[in-house]
XYZ file of C-alpha atoms in Angstrom:
687
model
C -25.634 -48.262 31.197
C -25.923 -44.990 29.282
C -29.460 -43.760 28.563
C -29.783 -42.474 25.011
C -32.636 -40.131 24.015
C -34.428 -41.707 21.078
C -37.443 -39.420 20.617
C -36.836 -36.205 18.710
C -38.911 -33.175 19.642
C -39.772 -30.269 17.367
C -37.712 -28.035 19.638
C -34.565 -30.083 18.979
C -35.044 -30.834 15.265
C -34.030 -27.368 14.100
C -30.562 -25.793 14.030
C -30.231 -23.269 16.866
C -29.157 -20.551 14.398
C -32.428 -20.919 12.512
C -34.394 -20.833 15.760
C -32.751 -17.571 16.810
C -33.266 -16.008 13.393
C -36.901 -17.135 13.394
C -37.501 -15.374 16.729
C -35.899 -12.227 15.346
C -38.062 -12.359 12.204
C -41.164 -12.870 14.330
C -40.283 -9.744 16.306
C -39.958 -7.901 12.983
C -43.504 -8.887 12.081
C -43.191 -12.081 10.019
C -45.817 -14.459 11.412
C -47.120 -16.503 8.484
C -45.717 -19.976 7.999
C -45.109 -19.592 4.256
C -43.277 -16.283 4.706
C -41.159 -17.746 7.493
C -40.207 -20.778 5.394
C -38.999 -18.530 2.586
C -37.094 -16.227 4.952
C -35.324 -19.144 6.666
C -34.296 -20.675 3.326
C -32.820 -17.349 2.255
C -30.985 -17.077 5.584
C -29.349 -20.490 5.056
C -28.331 -19.740 1.464
C -27.235 -16.118 1.812
C -25.922 -15.826 5.374
C -24.929 -19.219 6.773
C -23.567 -20.756 3.553
C -23.081 -17.945 1.025
C -20.597 -19.996 -0.990
C -23.220 -22.686 -1.636
C -21.581 -25.422 0.436
C -24.575 -26.151 2.672
C -24.783 -29.868 3.552
C -27.671 -31.808 1.987
C -30.750 -32.662 4.014
C -29.685 -36.280 4.441
C -26.443 -35.174 6.094
C -27.750 -32.361 8.299
C -31.574 -32.199 8.474
C -31.466 -29.394 11.063
C -31.032 -26.863 8.244
C -34.231 -28.049 6.530
C -36.977 -27.974 9.175
C -40.498 -29.093 8.325
C -43.663 -27.036 8.615
C -44.567 -28.512 12.013
C -41.202 -27.595 13.547
C -41.314 -24.053 12.141
C -44.873 -23.525 13.360
C -43.864 -24.825 16.803
C -41.164 -22.171 17.141
C -43.454 -19.437 15.761
C -46.007 -20.319 18.423
C -43.325 -20.335 21.091
C -42.053 -16.895 20.046
C -45.636 -15.611 20.030
C -46.236 -16.928 23.569
C -43.096 -15.228 24.882
C -44.058 -11.974 23.185
C -47.560 -12.092 24.658
C -46.189 -12.898 28.120
C -43.964 -9.815 27.970
C -46.507 -7.532 26.293
C -49.327 -8.233 28.776
C -47.193 -7.468 31.823
C -44.980 -4.662 30.501
C -46.623 -1.771 32.353
C -46.599 -3.553 35.709
C -43.015 -4.739 35.238
C -41.907 -1.205 34.359
C -43.312 -0.046 37.692
C -41.692 -2.925 39.601
C -38.257 -2.190 38.105
C -38.533 1.446 39.173
C -39.457 0.349 42.683
C -36.426 -1.959 42.746
C -34.162 0.888 41.680
C -35.418 2.968 44.610
C -35.356 0.071 47.081
C -31.886 -1.206 46.081
C -29.821 1.835 45.079
C -26.545 -0.141 45.291
C -27.778 -2.837 42.888
C -27.170 -2.698 39.129
C -30.112 -2.790 36.699
C -30.204 -2.620 32.927
C -33.753 -2.653 31.616
C -34.912 -2.274 28.046
C -38.710 -2.309 27.877
C -40.594 -4.166 25.172
C -41.963 -1.875 22.472
C -43.768 -2.955 19.326
C -45.877 -0.223 17.761
C -47.157 -0.366 14.217
C -46.322 2.434 11.844
C -48.887 5.214 11.475
C -50.135 5.665 7.920
C -52.127 8.587 6.571
C -54.378 7.900 3.584
C -54.886 10.682 1.054
C -57.615 10.324 -1.499
C -56.671 11.190 -5.066
C -58.592 11.091 -8.291
C -58.078 7.409 -9.021
C -56.750 5.777 -5.839
C -55.742 6.223 -2.247
C -52.156 7.326 -1.682
C -50.574 6.159 1.610
C -47.991 8.374 3.277
C -45.900 7.190 6.246
C -46.506 9.607 9.111
C -44.490 7.763 11.774
C -42.317 4.637 11.342
C -42.797 1.518 13.444
C -41.095 1.341 16.840
C -39.453 -1.977 17.659
C -37.518 -2.738 20.819
C -37.036 -6.204 22.255
C -37.208 -6.943 25.974
C -33.940 -7.096 27.940
C -33.387 -7.244 31.681
C -29.999 -7.492 33.450
C -29.648 -7.570 37.211
C -26.764 -7.776 39.694
C -26.967 -7.105 43.432
C -24.150 -5.598 45.477
C -23.430 -8.951 47.137
C -23.271 -10.613 43.708
C -20.866 -7.915 42.561
C -18.638 -8.662 45.560
C -18.726 -12.404 44.861
C -17.847 -11.823 41.201
C -14.882 -9.656 42.181
C -13.612 -12.194 44.729
C -14.292 -15.512 42.998
C -14.766 -14.656 39.325
C -11.198 -13.935 38.242
C -10.259 -17.559 37.471
C -13.538 -18.856 36.087
C -16.927 -17.457 35.050
C -19.767 -19.799 34.084
C -22.357 -18.618 31.550
C -25.379 -20.906 31.490
C -28.741 -20.708 29.737
C -31.841 -22.192 31.319
C -35.147 -23.412 29.901
C -36.761 -23.580 33.327
C -38.614 -20.319 32.713
C -40.363 -19.199 29.491
C -38.229 -16.079 28.982
C -34.747 -16.975 27.604
C -32.329 -16.335 30.466
C -28.590 -16.519 31.070
C -27.172 -16.984 34.555
C -23.608 -15.842 35.161
C -22.142 -17.958 37.966
C -18.864 -18.298 39.859
C -17.419 -21.085 41.978
C -17.120 -19.914 45.597
C -15.507 -21.714 48.523
C -18.854 -23.376 49.287
C -20.926 -23.719 46.101
C -21.707 -22.162 42.742
C -23.330 -18.758 43.109
C -25.352 -16.808 40.552
C -23.703 -13.384 40.258
C -25.747 -11.851 37.423
C -28.963 -12.473 35.510
C -29.506 -11.692 31.815
C -32.995 -12.174 30.352
C -33.838 -11.507 26.711
C -36.972 -11.694 24.613
C -35.055 -13.884 22.180
C -31.473 -15.067 22.090
C -29.263 -13.052 19.775
C -25.597 -12.135 19.563
C -26.364 -8.399 19.582
C -28.430 -8.492 22.770
C -25.994 -10.761 24.611
C -23.051 -8.532 23.688
C -24.939 -5.505 24.983
C -25.685 -7.262 28.288
C -22.126 -8.516 28.832
C -20.746 -5.068 28.038
C -23.030 -3.649 30.733
C -21.785 -6.193 33.295
C -18.186 -5.429 32.438
C -18.865 -1.724 32.831
C -20.343 -2.091 36.340
C -17.553 -4.528 37.319
C -14.431 -2.670 36.132
C -11.973 -4.988 37.899
C -13.473 -8.169 36.493
C -11.369 -9.854 33.808
C -11.816 -13.659 34.018
C -9.118 -15.980 32.741
C -11.669 -18.587 31.605
C -15.313 -18.845 30.619
C -17.236 -22.113 30.714
C -20.386 -22.287 28.603
C -22.442 -24.312 26.126
C -21.183 -25.199 22.655
C -23.046 -22.356 20.939
C -20.720 -20.674 18.477
C -22.656 -17.397 18.343
C -22.436 -17.005 22.131
C -18.775 -18.019 22.146
C -17.982 -15.367 19.538
C -19.736 -12.707 21.640
C -17.826 -13.639 24.799
C -14.539 -13.527 22.919
C -15.391 -10.058 21.586
C -16.190 -8.678 25.048
C -13.406 -10.616 26.840
C -10.694 -11.142 24.203
C -8.133 -12.490 26.705
C -10.399 -15.159 28.221
C -10.150 -18.843 27.326
C -13.411 -20.557 26.365
C -14.241 -24.042 27.626
C -17.349 -26.167 27.119
C -19.336 -27.979 29.808
C -18.695 -31.706 30.100
C -22.424 -32.442 30.245
C -22.963 -30.399 27.062
C -20.876 -32.916 25.072
C -22.401 -35.877 26.908
C -26.028 -34.835 26.405
C -25.474 -33.921 22.767
C -23.866 -37.288 22.037
C -26.659 -39.179 23.805
C -29.295 -37.380 21.734
C -27.559 -37.855 18.381
C -26.672 -41.501 18.931
C -30.107 -42.332 20.320
C -31.849 -40.893 17.233
C -29.461 -42.020 14.495
C -27.793 -45.235 15.643
C -29.760 -48.495 15.835
C -27.085 -50.808 17.267
C -26.940 -50.340 21.046
C -23.441 -51.832 21.324
C -22.182 -49.333 18.720
C -23.747 -46.476 20.687
C -21.998 -47.551 23.881
C -18.645 -48.006 22.142
C -18.741 -44.632 20.380
C -19.848 -42.833 23.545
C -17.071 -44.387 25.624
C -14.370 -43.493 23.078
C -15.546 -39.894 22.792
C -15.592 -39.676 26.591
C -12.033 -41.013 26.624
C -11.076 -38.354 24.064
C -12.504 -35.643 26.305
C -11.084 -36.908 29.619
C -7.519 -37.532 28.431
C -4.832 -35.702 30.420
C -2.525 -35.149 27.444
C -3.093 -34.195 23.832
C -1.388 -37.380 22.692
C -3.777 -39.580 24.691
C -6.722 -37.603 23.345
C -5.584 -38.016 19.747
C -5.123 -41.759 20.265
C -8.659 -42.112 21.619
C -10.048 -40.092 18.705
C -8.148 -42.236 16.216
C -10.082 -45.239 17.540
C -13.339 -43.387 16.853
C -12.376 -42.861 13.195
C -11.763 -46.601 12.832
C -15.319 -47.519 13.794
C -17.864 -48.511 11.181
C -20.193 -45.710 12.259
C -17.550 -43.170 11.277
C -16.523 -44.864 8.027
C -20.011 -45.588 6.680
C -22.202 -42.833 8.149
C -21.659 -39.460 6.472
C -24.123 -37.773 8.829
C -22.084 -38.812 11.886
C -18.839 -37.615 10.273
C -20.387 -34.229 9.478
C -21.885 -33.908 12.968
C -18.625 -34.671 14.759
C -16.413 -32.671 12.393
C -18.450 -29.462 12.292
C -20.034 -29.531 15.744
C -17.221 -30.806 17.947
C -13.848 -31.394 16.327
C -13.446 -27.763 15.215
C -13.565 -26.782 18.907
C -11.816 -29.842 20.355
C -9.525 -27.949 22.738
C -12.528 -26.332 24.383
C -14.010 -29.623 25.613
C -10.884 -31.752 26.093
C -9.472 -31.750 29.622
C -5.831 -31.672 28.571
C -6.213 -28.040 27.511
C -7.421 -26.875 30.933
C -4.954 -24.822 32.965
C -3.965 -25.606 36.548
C -6.023 -22.743 38.093
C -9.069 -23.861 36.118
C -8.705 -27.505 37.205
C -8.399 -26.438 40.851
C -11.487 -24.247 40.627
C -13.502 -26.948 38.870
C -12.559 -30.012 40.899
C -11.674 -29.084 44.495
C -14.268 -30.094 47.111
C -16.529 -32.032 44.691
C -16.579 -29.106 42.317
C -17.761 -31.076 39.261
C -20.745 -32.431 41.184
C -21.518 -28.934 42.418
C -21.407 -27.589 38.858
C -23.717 -30.325 37.584
C -26.185 -29.544 40.362
C -25.970 -25.783 39.810
C -26.794 -26.117 36.104
C -30.157 -27.729 36.926
C -31.615 -24.603 38.598
C -34.188 -26.789 40.351
C -35.736 -23.989 42.388
C -36.964 -22.291 39.206
C -39.510 -25.028 38.444
C -42.269 -23.153 40.273
C -41.890 -20.135 37.961
C -42.718 -21.871 34.682
C -46.347 -20.790 34.567
C -46.049 -17.372 36.238
C -46.409 -13.916 34.747
C -43.387 -11.823 33.756
C -43.461 -9.801 36.984
C -43.904 -12.918 39.116
C -41.010 -14.659 37.381
C -38.486 -11.913 37.997
C -39.841 -11.064 41.430
C -39.256 -14.697 42.309
C -35.715 -14.550 40.936
C -34.753 -11.221 42.526
C -36.551 -11.659 45.861
C -36.432 -15.426 46.374
C -34.133 -17.463 44.145
C -31.030 -15.267 44.318
C -31.252 -14.373 48.065
C -31.785 -18.048 48.861
C -28.617 -18.906 46.940
C -26.654 -16.323 48.879
C -28.063 -17.565 52.196
C -26.685 -20.974 51.333
C -23.237 -19.500 50.800
C -23.447 -17.488 54.013
C -24.658 -20.377 56.173
C -21.905 -22.695 54.964
C -19.256 -20.047 55.602
C -20.680 -19.724 59.101
C -19.676 -23.282 60.031
C -16.198 -23.308 58.427
C -14.460 -21.119 61.068
C -16.063 -23.227 63.782
C -14.660 -26.361 62.163
C -11.174 -24.855 62.006
C -11.419 -23.658 65.610
C -12.382 -27.105 66.812
C -9.707 -28.870 64.752
C -6.974 -26.765 66.357
C -8.094 -27.890 69.818
C -7.952 -31.620 69.035
C -4.804 -33.264 70.320
C -5.249 -36.242 67.976
C -4.965 -34.085 64.852
C -1.465 -33.830 63.310
C 0.060 -30.417 63.878
C 0.589 -29.752 60.168
C -3.180 -29.857 59.584
C -3.885 -27.085 62.087
C -2.242 -24.421 59.932
C -4.267 -25.196 56.795
C -7.580 -23.601 55.684
C -10.799 -25.237 56.953
C -11.605 -26.971 53.651
C -8.095 -28.425 53.462
C -8.291 -29.499 57.106
C -11.421 -31.531 56.426
C -9.914 -32.998 53.246
C -6.606 -34.032 54.832
C -8.321 -35.409 57.941
C -10.306 -37.735 55.691
C -7.287 -38.472 53.514
C -4.964 -39.654 56.275
C -7.464 -42.349 57.302
C -6.526 -44.318 54.177
C -2.849 -43.309 53.998
C -0.218 -46.095 54.228
C 1.684 -46.191 57.518
C 5.135 -46.242 55.943
C 6.708 -44.326 53.072
C 10.171 -43.729 51.671
C 10.918 -40.037 51.119
C 13.874 -38.598 49.207
C 14.570 -34.872 49.033
C 16.091 -34.190 45.636
C 16.256 -30.395 45.815
C 14.513 -27.438 47.393
C 10.809 -28.131 47.018
C 11.409 -31.354 45.061
C 10.778 -34.789 46.592
C 10.296 -38.420 45.611
C 7.768 -40.374 47.677
C 7.383 -44.154 47.480
C 4.615 -46.085 49.230
C 4.898 -49.896 49.635
C 3.730 -51.746 46.501
C 3.237 -48.437 44.647
C 5.269 -46.636 41.988
C 7.395 -43.666 42.993
C 5.918 -40.193 42.652
C 7.764 -36.986 41.861
C 6.509 -34.030 43.873
C 7.318 -30.333 43.571
C 6.103 -27.362 45.610
C 6.106 -24.868 42.743
C 6.897 -21.167 42.959
C 5.419 -17.797 42.062
C 5.203 -18.816 38.413
C 4.464 -22.534 38.565
C 1.865 -24.649 40.344
C 2.759 -27.497 42.706
C 2.714 -30.905 41.075
C 2.673 -34.602 41.839
C 2.877 -37.410 39.318
C 0.177 -39.495 41.044
C -3.156 -39.927 39.173
C -5.153 -38.320 41.996
C -3.268 -35.025 41.783
C -3.237 -35.082 37.979
C -7.018 -35.402 37.913
C -8.052 -33.087 40.765
C -5.058 -30.847 41.690
C -6.035 -31.536 45.307
C -3.626 -32.394 48.151
C -2.777 -36.100 47.908
C -1.223 -38.709 50.230
C 2.252 -37.819 49.005
C 1.927 -34.165 50.045
C 0.637 -35.305 53.446
C 3.816 -37.350 53.930
C 5.962 -34.299 53.196
C 3.852 -32.113 55.496
C 4.470 -34.561 58.345
C 8.132 -35.299 57.617
C 9.396 -31.777 56.901
C 7.796 -29.099 59.138
C 9.277 -26.324 57.017
C 7.416 -27.735 53.986
C 3.855 -27.264 55.132
C 0.848 -25.753 53.420
C 2.319 -22.246 53.441
C 5.392 -23.442 51.523
C 3.313 -24.358 48.463
C 3.165 -22.035 45.471
C 1.267 -18.828 46.232
C -0.580 -19.287 42.942
C -2.127 -22.393 44.478
C -2.755 -21.510 48.128
C -4.068 -18.004 47.336
C -6.980 -19.373 45.346
C -10.050 -17.854 47.102
C -11.951 -21.150 47.118
C -9.588 -22.397 49.858
C -10.384 -19.580 52.295
C -13.454 -18.625 54.304
C -15.488 -15.774 52.818
C -15.619 -13.677 55.996
C -17.273 -10.798 54.138
C -20.414 -12.918 53.813
C -20.837 -13.141 57.606
C -22.514 -10.558 59.826
C -19.970 -8.669 61.924
C -21.195 -10.214 65.195
C -20.845 -13.781 63.906
C -17.489 -13.104 62.249
C -16.039 -11.784 65.518
C -17.436 -14.802 67.329
C -14.959 -17.096 65.611
C -12.047 -14.710 65.944
C -12.183 -14.971 69.765
C -9.281 -16.739 71.465
C -11.146 -18.583 74.234
C -14.514 -20.175 74.860
C -15.624 -17.554 77.369
C -15.175 -14.778 74.807
C -16.975 -16.887 72.235
C -19.840 -17.457 74.683
C -20.233 -13.746 75.332
C -20.239 -12.928 71.624
C -22.570 -15.822 70.867
C -25.141 -14.335 73.242
C -25.180 -11.141 71.144
C -25.074 -12.896 67.759
C -27.817 -15.340 68.619
C -30.263 -12.557 69.434
C -30.313 -11.791 65.718
C -31.783 -15.252 65.151
C -33.929 -16.011 68.214
C -35.280 -12.530 68.873
C -36.773 -11.933 72.314
C -36.468 -15.482 73.606
C -34.146 -16.029 76.549
C -30.892 -17.936 76.112
C -28.611 -19.737 78.513
C -24.954 -20.375 77.590
C -22.523 -22.817 79.199
C -19.010 -23.837 78.191
C -17.179 -27.144 78.503
C -14.260 -28.914 76.895
C -16.307 -29.663 73.764
C -17.263 -26.089 72.974
C -20.176 -23.788 73.711
C -23.479 -25.256 74.817
C -26.441 -22.974 74.278
C -30.106 -23.354 75.170
C -33.022 -21.335 73.830
C -35.698 -20.970 76.514
C -39.252 -20.389 75.350
C -41.750 -18.078 77.024
C -43.873 -19.696 79.729
C -46.976 -18.591 77.859
C -46.058 -20.747 74.896
C -47.906 -24.020 75.422
C -45.765 -25.833 72.883
C -42.490 -24.463 74.214
C -39.542 -26.773 74.702
C -35.830 -26.123 74.989
C -33.655 -26.141 71.905
C -30.020 -26.913 72.492
C -27.274 -25.510 70.328
C -23.585 -26.240 70.436
C -21.145 -23.783 68.889
C -18.875 -24.197 67.006
C -21.126 -25.898 64.489
C -20.597 -29.079 62.499
C -19.862 -28.514 58.773
C -22.199 -31.257 57.585
C -25.778 -30.484 58.521
C -28.555 -33.025 58.132
C -31.957 -31.685 57.343
C -34.274 -32.990 60.034
C -37.925 -32.050 60.392
C -39.376 -33.190 63.722
C -43.030 -34.123 63.697
C -45.269 -31.576 65.277
C -47.368 -32.629 68.219
C -50.045 -30.038 67.432
C -53.491 -31.168 66.342
C -53.570 -30.966 62.536
C -57.282 -30.151 62.491
C -56.954 -27.051 64.658
C -53.473 -25.816 63.758
C -52.999 -23.187 61.080
C -51.327 -24.636 58.014
C -48.086 -22.769 57.216
C -45.124 -23.272 54.967
C -42.141 -24.935 56.510
C -39.369 -22.351 56.730
C -36.025 -24.066 57.164
C -32.595 -22.666 57.952
C -30.053 -25.176 56.649
C -26.652 -25.262 55.020
C -28.380 -25.450 51.662
C -30.472 -22.316 52.000
C -33.675 -20.967 53.445
C -36.217 -22.977 51.543
C -39.776 -24.142 51.413
C -39.639 -27.716 52.642
C -42.262 -29.281 50.361
C -44.781 -28.530 47.655
C -47.675 -29.129 50.021
C -48.189 -26.756 52.910
C -46.593 -28.191 56.020
C -48.399 -28.296 59.343
C -46.396 -25.545 61.044
C -43.672 -23.069 60.221
C -40.363 -24.563 61.342
C -36.985 -23.029 62.046
C -33.948 -25.339 61.960
C -30.977 -24.157 64.056
C -27.495 -25.717 63.837
C -26.448 -27.949 66.704
C -23.721 -30.054 68.355
C -20.013 -30.171 67.832
C -19.386 -33.909 67.789
C -22.613 -35.773 66.993
C -23.533 -33.674 63.931
C -27.218 -33.591 64.873
C -29.683 -30.773 64.417
C -32.655 -29.796 66.550
C -35.879 -28.400 65.203
C -38.076 -25.830 66.811
C -41.661 -25.440 65.606
C -42.720 -21.826 65.926
C -46.112 -20.337 65.213
C -46.196 -18.386 61.953
C -47.547 -15.294 63.692
C -44.618 -15.316 66.113
C -42.103 -15.556 63.261
C -43.707 -12.684 61.385
C -43.903 -10.531 64.521
C -40.258 -11.159 65.428
C -39.049 -10.465 61.893
C -40.991 -7.219 61.691
C -39.680 -6.243 65.106
C -36.089 -6.849 63.965
C -36.585 -4.868 60.789
C -37.974 -1.922 62.707
C -35.244 -2.132 65.329
C -32.477 -2.303 62.749
C -34.004 0.548 60.804
C -34.050 2.760 63.856
C -30.528 1.949 64.939
C -28.563 1.904 61.711
C -25.979 4.313 63.114
C -25.169 1.897 65.928
C -24.201 -0.915 63.550
C -20.762 -0.673 62.002
C -21.178 -3.270 59.284
C -23.735 -1.695 56.965
C -23.409 -4.492 54.420
C -24.304 -7.068 57.081
C -27.323 -4.978 58.024
C -28.582 -4.946 54.434
C -28.178 -8.728 54.131
C -29.936 -9.339 57.419
C -32.815 -7.102 56.403
C -33.157 -8.994 53.135
C -33.232 -12.359 54.915
C -35.781 -11.212 57.469
C -37.931 -9.620 54.785
C -37.799 -12.877 52.829
C -38.880 -14.811 55.902
C -41.798 -12.451 56.513
C -42.824 -12.869 52.882
C -42.783 -16.665 53.122
C -44.817 -16.646 56.333
C -47.420 -14.371 54.734
C -47.659 -16.781 51.807
C -48.167 -19.669 54.196
C -50.967 -17.797 55.969
C -52.753 -17.085 52.670
C -52.469 -20.734 51.718
C -53.721 -21.766 55.157
C -56.861 -19.621 54.815
C -57.479 -20.963 51.321
C -57.173 -24.558 52.433
C -59.462 -24.064 55.416
C -62.084 -22.559 53.103
C -61.900 -25.609 50.871
C -62.222 -27.929 53.869
C -65.080 -25.914 55.387
C -67.018 -24.199 52.588
C -69.673 -22.986 55.015
């Protein structure tokens, strides 16, 4: 059952072009409702529809907003302006500190300026003459940020697809530029503007292109906002533009919920438009759309015809799947890519910044939100080599799997569980086969070449471009036609390989070792980065490396944590209950190391600070170690000082910078938890 949004808010009742122009006019000094109404009417007549062909109000009411809607957006623009104006001086100082602290990061900052013109009055015989001494100074706020790690991710993963998303999670209008990595979607640049406009966005994208000279994406995916699309095409003329699936879906749900009274008609129209979008060929898409035009809603509702014709059908190829290229489909769909994209567009971790000041908002983004995203990418890349290492040692795994990348290994291992036991295979030519499973139609399969992608006629491949049962049969039947024989355009996609550059040098070398003893020795060194001064004991067996963390005898709560390396790729978040007395224990935030990220476990302050460390090769369990907040802070500060004093002894400078950022983040979170703990104790014991 599809949920349709029936209520219409003032924010949604106005055409986005009018909203953007209203914000611009407000910045220019037009604040009165009557003046704004007149200015918006002139904008519609003279700029949007100069030939006089504007649709009537009954067809498209978004061009004729009421007083309440206009006043709502004036108030919103005023709130954003006040938020920026109040905190400008402090934010200027913070940006300068960031420039000094992160010299390898890229910043573009345009401070907010709005000064009235200075007028000199000169008294004459009959009146006062006013002479302009100094004109008004107007400059809207703009902030662009990209770290060195984000720049590396954009260079590695951003050549096929770049995602440009806007978020309403924070009061300042913000774009996030994202790329699909081998683990998840990563934010690789942040663009924040006082108000959305084509001029400001073009300036920001030009800056990002300048600091990323080798970046030239084949495709952009974004919202159906024509002004933004035009800007992207101006800055990246060779890039294809595609529209988010959920953008079409949400827009249709809103329009149908507000304008269609028959629920069965809503469901029917929505399903047909979805069929139009999901069709694999242009012919199928046109057939589905033809059914839409035969519905009564299309024939008798002029407003629906105008909405679909001018909002969606003029850009049909941008939201229909048949127009997506093979590299784009691979990047979007492999390894649950569509689900990952849907999750990434929510930006859930920004909810806490809605009511913060300007400096707090961007400090949270630069120091918390973005590093946490990168930690997620790094932690997931940490377990992939371990998975591949373990798979190669299993005798039950088919030999053709062992030579594939870790993500493909996991996919094929799961795939062969449901694969039929028998198949008829015919080799038609070099790299061309016909595979027939019992009670299934035959499938044509090709391996592709330097110019063409591999292909299979089965629905699974056509939808996902992911290795299917038919390729698995060929892998097993013809050793010379394994993974490496596929088209280089397919197998060289970076989302199939481990991002070794995201791993510290010690951990990367750990998984390059040839035997368990070497891995054990390297693990001892790598683990010290995580556990600090605590003792460790390492043993090896046929299942991998077994590692114990031994607490100090002086720690009354100390117990042994057991770790098995290599690590399982699927990590369950498990918080063990603390045995400490809640009345006497300091309340601290729960700091968690997981495959998702380092994150605060809950909105309420947890009982103790907790560090989750990956465990076990086979059982996919994780052990939790509760550590006093003071101990965490002391160890982190100790590591930072040690690393700072011994920079010359560490070869991988980039790894050092990342480690320092993570440890600094952890110290910051612990300090927050302590402040909250003191505050809560004061509330509980006012005396």
